[in-house]
Short mmCIF file of C-alpha atoms and ligand atoms in Angstrom, two decimals:
data_model
loop_
_atom_site.label_atom_id
_atom_site.label_comp_id
_atom_site.label_asym_id
_atom_site.label_seq_id
_atom_site.Cartn_x
_atom_site.Cartn_y
_atom_site.Cartn_z
CA MET A 1014 4.94 1.77 -12.59
CA SER A 1015 4.10 2.14 -16.21
CA SER A 1016 0.55 1.97 -17.43
CA GLY A 1017 -2.68 2.82 -15.78
CA GLY A 1018 -2.50 5.15 -12.86
CA THR A 1019 -3.86 8.57 -13.18
CA SER A 1020 -5.76 9.04 -10.01
CA THR A 1021 -4.92 9.69 -6.44
CA GLY A 1022 -6.33 7.86 -3.50
CA GLY A 1023 -9.88 6.79 -3.87
CA ALA A 1024 -10.26 7.61 -7.51
CA ALA A 1025 -10.39 5.09 -10.25
CA GLY A 1026 -12.02 2.98 -12.78
CA SER A 1027 -15.48 2.81 -11.24
CA SER A 1028 -17.30 3.06 -14.49
CA GLY A 1029 -14.97 0.61 -15.99
CA SER A 1030 -12.38 3.08 -17.08
CA ALA A 1031 -8.90 1.76 -17.43
CA ALA A 1032 -7.65 4.38 -15.02
CA ALA A 1033 -5.96 3.67 -11.79
CA GLY A 1034 -7.86 1.93 -9.07
CA ARG A 1035 -6.33 2.86 -5.81
CA PRO A 1036 -7.94 1.78 -2.63
CA PRO A 1037 -9.35 4.55 -0.53
CA SER A 1038 -6.86 7.11 0.58
CA ASP A 1039 -6.29 8.05 4.15
CA ALA A 1040 -6.69 11.65 3.27
CA GLY A 1041 -7.45 14.51 5.53
CA ALA A 1042 -7.87 18.00 4.18
CA GLY A 1043 -5.33 20.00 2.28
CA GLY A 1044 -2.04 18.95 0.86
CA VAL A 1045 -1.67 15.68 -0.93
CA PRO A 1046 -3.39 12.74 0.65
CA PRO A 1047 -1.33 9.75 1.56
CA ILE A 1048 -1.99 7.04 -0.98
CA GLY A 1049 -3.54 3.72 -0.22
CA PRO A 1050 -2.95 0.69 -2.35
CA GLY A 1051 -5.61 -0.04 -4.88
CA GLY A 1052 6.79 -18.09 -6.20
CA ALA A 1053 5.96 -21.11 -6.94
CA PRO A 1054 3.18 -23.30 -5.76
CA ASN A 1055 4.79 -24.44 -2.60
CA GLY A 1056 8.10 -24.20 -4.40
CA GLY A 1057 10.96 -24.22 -1.95
CA ASN A 1058 8.44 -24.74 0.76
CA PRO A 1059 7.99 -28.47 1.05
CA ALA A 1060 6.39 -28.17 4.45
CA VAL A 1061 3.36 -26.54 2.92
CA ALA A 1062 2.68 -29.05 0.21
CA GLY A 1063 -0.66 -30.59 0.91
CA ALA A 1064 -0.70 -29.11 4.36
CA ALA A 1065 -1.67 -25.51 3.93
CA GLY A 1066 -4.05 -25.86 6.77
CA ALA A 1067 -1.38 -26.37 9.38
CA GLY A 1068 -2.29 -23.02 10.92
CA GLY A 1069 -0.73 -21.47 13.95
CA THR A 1070 2.90 -20.87 14.69
CA PRO A 1071 5.26 -23.60 13.55
CA THR A 1072 6.90 -25.40 16.39
CA ALA A 1073 9.63 -27.30 14.54
CA GLU A 1074 13.05 -25.75 14.12
CA LEU A 1075 13.43 -23.32 11.25
CA PRO A 1076 15.34 -24.60 8.23
CA PRO A 1077 18.81 -23.26 7.55
CA ALA A 1078 19.25 -20.09 5.55
CA GLY A 1079 20.46 -20.44 1.99
CA GLY A 1080 23.48 -18.23 1.60
CA ASN A 1081 23.91 -14.48 1.44
CA GLY A 1082 24.11 -13.73 -2.23
CA SER A 1083 20.52 -13.21 -3.18
CA LEU A 1084 17.05 -12.96 -1.78
CA LYS A 1085 15.85 -16.12 -3.44
CA ASP A 1086 18.84 -18.12 -2.23
CA LYS A 1087 18.53 -16.80 1.28
CA PHE A 1088 14.85 -17.75 1.47
CA GLN A 1089 15.01 -20.93 -0.56
CA ASN A 1090 13.94 -23.14 2.32
CA TYR A 1091 11.21 -20.75 3.38
CA PHE A 1092 9.18 -19.39 0.49
CA PRO A 1093 9.72 -18.20 -3.07
CA ILE A 1094 10.37 -14.46 -3.45
CA GLY A 1095 8.59 -12.59 -6.23
CA ALA A 1096 8.46 -9.14 -7.77
CA ALA A 1097 5.89 -7.22 -9.76
CA VAL A 1098 7.27 -6.17 -13.14
CA ASP A 1099 6.10 -4.15 -16.09
CA ALA A 1100 6.81 -5.17 -19.66
CA ASN A 1101 10.13 -3.31 -19.59
CA GLY A 1102 11.20 -4.87 -16.31
CA PRO A 1103 13.21 -7.69 -17.87
CA THR A 1104 15.26 -5.06 -19.70
CA THR A 1105 15.47 -2.27 -17.15
CA HIS A 1106 15.78 -4.50 -14.08
CA GLY A 1107 16.87 -7.82 -15.54
CA GLU A 1108 19.98 -8.20 -13.46
CA LEU A 1109 18.20 -7.77 -10.14
CA LEU A 1110 15.28 -9.87 -11.30
CA SER A 1111 17.22 -12.93 -12.33
CA ARG A 1112 19.55 -12.80 -9.36
CA HIS A 1113 17.07 -12.20 -6.57
CA PHE A 1114 13.61 -13.40 -7.55
CA ASP A 1115 11.88 -16.73 -8.08
CA SER A 1116 8.73 -15.35 -9.64
CA VAL A 1117 7.19 -12.36 -11.37
CA THR A 1118 3.74 -10.78 -11.31
CA PRO A 1119 2.84 -8.62 -14.33
CA GLU A 1120 1.91 -5.34 -12.64
CA ASN A 1121 -0.74 -4.20 -15.14
CA GLU A 1122 -0.35 -6.34 -18.24
CA MET A 1123 -2.83 -9.08 -17.27
CA LYS A 1124 -5.63 -6.79 -16.12
CA PHE A 1125 -8.92 -6.88 -18.00
CA ALA A 1126 -8.44 -3.61 -19.88
CA SER A 1127 -4.92 -4.61 -20.89
CA LEU A 1128 -5.92 -8.02 -22.23
CA GLN A 1129 -9.32 -7.34 -23.78
CA PRO A 1130 -9.61 -3.62 -24.57
CA THR A 1131 -12.20 -4.38 -27.25
CA GLU A 1132 -14.71 -7.18 -26.93
CA GLY A 1133 -13.31 -10.39 -28.37
CA GLN A 1134 -9.95 -8.86 -29.28
CA PHE A 1135 -7.21 -9.99 -26.97
CA THR A 1136 -3.88 -8.21 -26.76
CA TYR A 1137 -1.47 -10.60 -25.15
CA GLY A 1138 1.81 -9.07 -26.38
CA PRO A 1139 3.17 -7.30 -23.27
CA ALA A 1140 2.02 -10.07 -20.92
CA ASP A 1141 3.48 -12.72 -23.20
CA ARG A 1142 6.84 -10.95 -23.16
CA ILE A 1143 6.95 -11.11 -19.37
CA VAL A 1144 5.90 -14.75 -19.41
CA GLN A 1145 8.55 -15.57 -21.98
CA TYR A 1146 11.25 -13.85 -19.93
CA ALA A 1147 10.13 -15.79 -16.87
CA SER A 1148 10.26 -19.13 -18.61
CA GLN A 1149 13.68 -18.40 -20.11
CA ASN A 1150 14.97 -17.56 -16.65
CA GLY A 1151 13.35 -20.38 -14.74
CA MET A 1152 10.90 -18.11 -12.95
CA LYS A 1153 7.25 -18.72 -12.15
CA VAL A 1154 4.46 -16.29 -13.01
CA ARG A 1155 1.63 -15.13 -10.72
CA GLY A 1156 -1.34 -14.03 -12.79
CA HIS A 1157 -2.93 -10.73 -11.71
CA ALA A 1158 -5.90 -10.17 -11.87
CA LEU A 1159 -8.95 -11.71 -13.56
CA VAL A 1160 -11.84 -9.88 -11.88
CA TRP A 1161 -11.38 -6.46 -10.29
CA HIS A 1162 -13.47 -3.31 -9.96
CA SER A 1163 -10.75 -1.27 -11.60
CA GLN A 1164 -8.87 -1.19 -14.91
CA ASN A 1165 -11.79 -2.53 -16.91
CA PRO A 1166 -12.77 -1.46 -20.44
CA ASP A 1167 -15.96 0.60 -20.80
CA TRP A 1168 -17.56 -1.84 -23.25
CA LEU A 1169 -17.79 -4.42 -20.47
CA TRP A 1170 -20.68 -2.62 -18.79
CA GLN A 1171 -22.62 -1.69 -21.93
CA GLY A 1172 -25.43 -3.84 -23.26
CA PRO A 1173 -25.20 -5.03 -26.87
CA GLY A 1174 -28.11 -2.75 -27.80
CA GLY A 1175 -27.00 0.17 -25.63
CA GLY A 1176 -27.78 0.87 -22.00
CA THR A 1177 -26.40 -1.15 -19.14
CA VAL A 1178 -25.43 -4.75 -19.70
CA SER A 1179 -27.75 -7.44 -18.28
CA LYS A 1180 -26.65 -9.81 -15.55
CA GLN A 1181 -26.63 -12.78 -17.94
CA THR A 1182 -24.54 -11.00 -20.54
CA LEU A 1183 -22.07 -9.73 -17.98
CA LEU A 1184 -21.65 -13.21 -16.54
CA ALA A 1185 -21.14 -14.55 -20.05
CA ARG A 1186 -18.52 -11.88 -20.71
CA MET A 1187 -16.77 -12.66 -17.46
CA LYS A 1188 -16.73 -16.34 -18.39
CA ALA A 1189 -15.48 -15.66 -21.89
CA HIS A 1190 -12.67 -13.46 -20.56
CA ILE A 1191 -11.55 -15.84 -17.84
CA ASP A 1192 -11.82 -18.79 -20.19
CA ALA A 1193 -9.70 -17.23 -22.92
CA VAL A 1194 -7.10 -15.77 -20.59
CA ALA A 1195 -6.66 -18.75 -18.28
CA LYS A 1196 -6.39 -21.07 -21.29
CA HIS A 1197 -3.93 -18.79 -23.06
CA PHE A 1198 -1.63 -18.84 -20.04
CA ARG A 1199 -2.30 -22.42 -19.01
CA GLY A 1200 0.90 -24.14 -17.94
CA LYS A 1201 2.69 -20.78 -17.82
CA VAL A 1202 0.89 -19.00 -15.01
CA TYR A 1203 0.93 -21.13 -11.87
CA CYS A 1204 -1.58 -19.14 -9.87
CA TRP A 1205 -4.17 -16.44 -10.44
CA ASP A 1206 -5.55 -13.61 -8.39
CA VAL A 1207 -9.06 -14.51 -9.52
CA VAL A 1208 -10.98 -11.90 -7.57
CA ASN A 1209 -9.20 -8.78 -6.36
CA GLU A 1210 -10.32 -6.38 -3.62
CA ALA A 1211 -13.97 -7.37 -3.20
CA VAL A 1212 -14.25 -6.51 0.52
CA MET A 1213 -14.28 -3.03 2.08
CA ASN A 1214 -12.56 -1.96 5.30
CA ASP A 1215 -15.62 -2.49 7.51
CA GLY A 1216 -16.22 -5.91 6.00
CA HIS A 1217 -19.09 -5.29 3.59
CA LEU A 1218 -18.72 -6.36 -0.02
CA ARG A 1219 -17.57 -3.64 -2.40
CA GLY A 1220 -20.63 -2.50 -4.29
CA PRO A 1221 -22.26 0.42 -6.09
CA ASP A 1222 -22.41 2.71 -3.05
CA GLU A 1223 -18.69 3.24 -2.56
CA PRO A 1224 -17.04 6.57 -3.34
CA ASP A 1225 -16.13 7.25 -6.96
CA GLY A 1226 -13.39 5.00 -8.17
CA GLN A 1227 -14.16 2.44 -5.51
CA LYS A 1228 -17.47 1.10 -6.80
CA SER A 1229 -17.81 -2.46 -8.02
CA ARG A 1230 -20.04 -2.94 -11.01
CA TRP A 1231 -19.53 -6.67 -10.71
CA LEU A 1232 -21.47 -6.72 -7.45
CA GLU A 1233 -23.94 -4.13 -8.67
CA LEU A 1234 -24.87 -5.96 -11.86
CA ILE A 1235 -24.37 -9.61 -10.94
CA GLY A 1236 -24.67 -9.80 -7.15
CA GLU A 1237 -22.45 -11.67 -4.72
CA GLU A 1238 -22.37 -14.78 -6.89
CA TYR A 1239 -19.90 -13.08 -9.24
CA ILE A 1240 -17.17 -14.12 -6.81
CA ALA A 1241 -17.95 -17.85 -6.78
CA GLU A 1242 -18.59 -17.87 -10.53
CA ALA A 1243 -15.21 -16.27 -11.24
CA PHE A 1244 -13.44 -19.03 -9.31
CA ARG A 1245 -15.50 -21.75 -11.02
CA TYR A 1246 -14.79 -20.37 -14.49
CA ALA A 1247 -11.07 -20.10 -13.73
CA HIS A 1248 -10.91 -23.65 -12.46
CA GLU A 1249 -12.72 -24.98 -15.51
CA ALA A 1250 -10.32 -23.16 -17.81
CA ASP A 1251 -7.15 -24.18 -15.98
CA PRO A 1252 -7.68 -26.96 -13.45
CA ASP A 1253 -3.99 -26.90 -12.49
CA ALA A 1254 -3.74 -23.25 -11.51
CA LYS A 1255 -3.89 -22.24 -7.85
CA LEU A 1256 -6.70 -19.76 -7.44
CA PHE A 1257 -6.37 -16.85 -5.01
CA TYR A 1258 -8.57 -14.19 -3.50
CA ASN A 1259 -6.37 -11.08 -3.18
CA ASP A 1260 -6.94 -7.97 -1.05
CA PHE A 1261 -5.27 -5.17 0.93
CA TYR A 1262 -5.41 -3.99 4.59
CA ASN A 1263 -5.88 -7.52 5.91
CA TYR A 1264 -4.66 -6.26 9.28
CA ILE A 1265 -7.97 -4.40 9.88
CA PRO A 1266 -9.89 -6.75 12.19
CA ASP A 1267 -13.30 -6.27 10.55
CA LYS A 1268 -11.96 -6.73 7.05
CA GLN A 1269 -9.84 -9.69 8.09
CA GLN A 1270 -12.84 -11.41 9.62
CA ALA A 1271 -15.07 -10.69 6.63
CA ILE A 1272 -12.53 -12.19 4.23
CA TYR A 1273 -12.26 -15.22 6.48
CA GLU A 1274 -16.03 -15.66 6.43
CA LEU A 1275 -16.19 -15.17 2.68
CA MET A 1276 -13.52 -17.82 2.15
CA LYS A 1277 -15.26 -20.21 4.53
CA LYS A 1278 -18.53 -19.78 2.71
CA LEU A 1279 -16.90 -20.36 -0.67
CA LEU A 1280 -15.13 -23.49 0.57
CA GLU A 1281 -18.31 -24.85 2.13
CA ALA A 1282 -20.07 -24.35 -1.18
CA GLY A 1283 -17.34 -26.33 -2.92
CA VAL A 1284 -15.97 -23.34 -4.81
CA PRO A 1285 -12.41 -23.97 -6.04
CA VAL A 1286 -10.48 -21.36 -4.05
CA HIS A 1287 -6.97 -22.33 -2.97
CA GLY A 1288 -5.39 -19.33 -1.36
CA VAL A 1289 -5.60 -15.81 -0.03
CA GLY A 1290 -3.23 -13.06 -1.14
CA LEU A 1291 -2.33 -10.37 1.38
CA GLN A 1292 -1.19 -7.35 -0.59
CA ALA A 1293 0.73 -5.75 2.31
CA HIS A 1294 1.18 -2.20 1.09
CA LEU A 1295 2.78 -1.02 4.31
CA ASN A 1296 4.00 2.26 5.71
CA ILE A 1297 6.97 3.32 7.78
CA GLU A 1298 4.77 3.42 10.86
CA PRO A 1299 1.14 2.80 11.79
CA SER A 1300 -1.32 5.64 12.14
CA THR A 1301 -2.15 6.89 15.64
CA ASP A 1302 -5.69 7.74 14.55
CA PRO A 1303 -8.09 4.92 15.45
CA MET A 1304 -10.26 5.89 12.48
CA ASN A 1305 -7.41 5.40 10.01
CA GLN A 1306 -6.95 2.00 8.41
CA ALA A 1307 -3.25 2.07 9.23
CA TYR A 1308 -4.02 2.29 12.95
CA HIS A 1309 -4.14 -1.50 12.67
CA GLN A 1310 -0.95 -1.82 10.65
CA HIS A 1311 0.95 -3.93 13.16
CA VAL A 1312 2.92 -7.11 12.62
CA GLU A 1313 0.69 -9.13 14.96
CA LYS A 1314 -2.46 -8.10 13.16
CA LEU A 1315 -1.17 -9.16 9.77
CA GLU A 1316 0.11 -12.33 11.40
CA LYS A 1317 -3.40 -13.02 12.64
CA ALA A 1318 -4.66 -12.88 9.05
CA ILE A 1319 -2.14 -15.53 8.02
CA GLN A 1320 -3.21 -17.76 10.90
CA LEU A 1321 -6.90 -17.26 10.27
CA TYR A 1322 -6.87 -17.93 6.53
CA SER A 1323 -4.50 -20.88 6.77
CA SER A 1324 -6.73 -22.42 9.45
CA LEU A 1325 -9.20 -22.97 6.61
CA GLY A 1326 -6.65 -25.06 4.76
CA LEU A 1327 -5.88 -22.25 2.34
CA GLU A 1328 -2.46 -21.21 1.14
CA VAL A 1329 -1.47 -17.68 2.01
CA GLN A 1330 0.85 -15.43 0.04
CA ILE A 1331 2.14 -11.92 0.55
CA THR A 1332 1.42 -10.58 -2.91
CA GLU A 1333 2.22 -6.85 -3.16
CA LEU A 1334 4.68 -5.95 -0.44
CA ASP A 1335 6.17 -2.48 -0.24
CA LEU A 1336 6.84 -0.03 2.58
CA SER A 1337 6.14 3.64 1.95
CA LEU A 1338 7.91 6.43 3.83
CA TYR A 1339 4.65 8.33 4.17
CA ILE A 1340 2.43 7.84 7.22
CA PRO A 1341 -1.28 7.43 6.45
CA GLY A 1342 -3.38 10.27 7.81
CA VAL A 1343 -0.47 12.71 7.89
CA MET A 1344 -0.73 15.48 5.33
CA TYR A 1345 2.30 16.16 3.21
CA THR A 1346 3.01 19.15 1.01
CA GLU A 1347 5.59 19.68 -1.65
CA ASP A 1348 8.16 20.83 0.83
CA THR A 1349 7.75 17.69 2.94
CA PHE A 1350 7.80 15.18 0.10
CA TYR A 1351 10.82 12.95 0.44
CA THR A 1352 13.81 13.37 -1.80
CA ALA A 1353 17.10 11.54 -1.99
CA ALA A 1354 18.42 14.20 0.39
CA THR A 1355 15.68 13.82 3.01
CA PHE A 1356 15.64 10.04 2.83
CA THR A 1357 18.21 10.17 5.59
CA ALA A 1358 20.24 7.39 7.16
CA GLU A 1359 17.91 7.54 10.15
CA LEU A 1360 14.87 7.06 7.97
CA LYS A 1361 16.55 4.27 6.04
CA ALA A 1362 17.25 2.53 9.34
CA ARG A 1363 13.63 2.91 10.41
CA GLN A 1364 12.42 1.46 7.14
CA ALA A 1365 14.89 -1.38 7.53
CA ALA A 1366 13.70 -2.14 11.05
CA ARG A 1367 10.09 -2.34 9.94
CA TYR A 1368 10.94 -4.58 6.98
CA ARG A 1369 12.92 -6.78 9.36
CA ALA A 1370 10.00 -7.11 11.75
CA PHE A 1371 7.57 -8.15 9.01
CA PHE A 1372 10.01 -10.59 7.43
CA GLU A 1373 10.75 -12.17 10.80
CA MET A 1374 7.06 -12.83 11.14
CA PHE A 1375 6.86 -14.15 7.55
CA ARG A 1376 9.68 -16.56 8.28
CA ARG A 1377 7.93 -17.85 11.38
CA HIS A 1378 5.01 -18.67 9.11
CA HIS A 1379 6.96 -20.24 6.29
CA ARG A 1380 4.75 -23.31 6.51
CA GLU A 1381 1.64 -21.31 5.72
CA LEU A 1382 3.19 -18.84 3.30
CA THR A 1383 3.73 -20.09 -0.23
CA GLY A 1384 5.21 -16.88 -1.57
CA VAL A 1385 6.28 -13.35 -0.72
CA THR A 1386 6.10 -10.92 -3.62
CA LEU A 1387 7.33 -7.33 -3.58
CA TRP A 1388 5.33 -4.81 -5.60
CA GLY A 1389 8.26 -3.70 -7.73
CA ILE A 1390 11.98 -4.24 -7.70
CA ALA A 1391 13.83 -1.00 -7.08
CA ASP A 1392 12.84 2.52 -6.00
CA ASP A 1393 13.27 3.93 -9.51
CA ASN A 1394 10.04 2.20 -10.58
CA THR A 1395 7.21 1.98 -8.09
CA TRP A 1396 3.49 2.70 -8.31
CA LEU A 1397 3.92 4.88 -5.21
CA SER A 1398 5.93 7.37 -7.23
CA GLU A 1399 3.71 7.28 -10.31
CA PHE A 1400 2.76 10.77 -11.40
CA ALA A 1401 -0.66 10.39 -9.80
CA SER A 1402 0.94 10.47 -6.39
CA MET A 1403 2.85 13.65 -7.28
CA ARG A 1404 5.62 12.72 -4.92
CA LYS A 1405 8.66 10.52 -4.70
CA ASP A 1406 8.66 7.45 -2.50
CA PHE A 1407 11.34 4.90 -1.63
CA PRO A 1408 9.42 1.74 -0.71
CA LEU A 1409 11.50 -1.22 -1.96
CA LEU A 1410 14.67 -3.13 -1.06
CA PHE A 1411 16.85 -1.74 -3.87
CA ASP A 1412 17.46 1.96 -4.49
CA ASP A 1413 17.12 4.15 -7.58
CA ARG A 1414 20.52 2.95 -8.78
CA HIS A 1415 19.64 -0.69 -8.11
CA MET A 1416 21.97 -0.90 -5.13
CA THR A 1417 20.91 -2.69 -1.97
CA LYS A 1418 19.37 -0.54 0.77
CA PRO A 1419 19.57 -0.97 4.56
CA ALA A 1420 16.12 -2.54 4.19
CA TYR A 1421 17.68 -5.27 2.04
CA ASP A 1422 20.42 -5.85 4.61
CA ALA A 1423 17.81 -6.16 7.34
CA VAL A 1424 15.75 -8.68 5.40
CA MET A 1425 18.92 -10.73 4.74
CA ASP A 1426 20.34 -10.47 8.27
CA TRP A 1427 19.45 -13.74 10.02
O1 9MR B 121 0.97 -0.85 -9.53
C1 9MR B 121 -0.19 -0.65 -10.31
C2 9MR B 121 -0.14 0.70 -10.95
O2 9MR B 121 0.88 0.75 -11.92
C3 9MR B 121 -1.46 1.05 -11.59
O3 9MR B 121 -1.44 2.38 -11.99
C4 9MR B 121 -2.57 0.81 -10.60
C5 9MR B 121 -3.89 1.04 -11.25
O4 9MR B 121 -4.91 0.87 -10.39
O5 9MR B 121 -2.54 -0.52 -10.11
C6 9MR B 121 -1.38 -0.76 -9.39
O6 9MR B 121 -1.40 -2.05 -8.84
C7 9MR B 121 -2.41 -2.31 -7.88
C8 9MR B 121 -2.75 -3.76 -7.97
O7 9MR B 121 -3.11 -4.09 -9.28
C9 9MR B 121 -3.86 -4.15 -7.01
N1 9MR B 121 -3.53 -3.74 -5.67
C10 9MR B 121 -3.12 -2.37 -5.49
C11 9MR B 121 -1.95 -2.07 -6.44
C12 9MR B 121 -1.39 -0.69 -6.18
O8 9MR B 121 -2.38 0.28 -6.44
#
């Protein structure tokens, strides 16, 4: 959507630049690589309260649906429905937002570089405007994201006297940032993505040896303890906020298992982590290439992640759902980029069927899921069509003109 994004798959913010931080692309050679990705606390989901660890498939009968008029009404007995918004969202998409969504996630406005571009000088304006809109409209706010490898200001990594910052100073800066931000939004932001995208596809922790744009200076300069410390600092600053670990491609078995083990270790060490966010940047179909991350992009594999994480007693949320028309690993060129004309009825139906399948699974797990957030509202404003991608995508439930799509009908049809 609006700010940030200048890089295509794999590039971004490694040296702390505020540029886009997309997760690794699924690129082959030539053409434009397919792009990879970078509520309420139990509200409307009484079954989860205090019982996030239920795990497994619910056996009791599903609750009744809540009417046809809006997403949030339809899912009111299941889980809150959220949307990522930019600072203009309340104006440009206000009607859809207030009718269909229970919560908002500021898409870029609460990232480190947005909130503290200069050391000690916090710029809360755009984030505050979203928070104010949410409170005026009875919506909750998911905070995103306190510690990430991307969209950081350059000063963060520089020592006071020049050179690279020391471990102690970086930890102190992390604490100061989390402390100020979590206190500023205390009582207004009900949950935080505290650490975002710390695990790589094969399960190792993101560190200094990743490709450009994918490196984590947090791990490089602090070591693994940066993760636990971030959660401790956030809990100290806002003891009421639910604290999440958030990541993408949770359907990859190795990554799924590594996140499970990381969460288990944190919990055993008494670290205040309360939930896992599954971003769920999906595609119209899985890849057929076993080496491609999207080879694993099947409903059952994402379902397994929900079961695994909730078996630890953690809440689980779908935090950044969208469904791109492009298939990872397939190369597209300008003449095969989708347009309104080539987003045919057949393709719309395929997108709808895949949305339906994932939402059916989400509903089965309404006891474990405490929120499902879409990464955007309508197809006229999505990170997947940001200029960095150089191509138009149609990944959401509402179209460019804010009308419902077949995907919306499918999600509502039960
Ligand atoms: O949607 C965000 C886009 O506007 C920014 O340009 C981009 C910068 O990295 O970040 C996008 O949001 C990402 C989110 O913060 C973390 N998960 C992946 C999301 C999509 O890249």
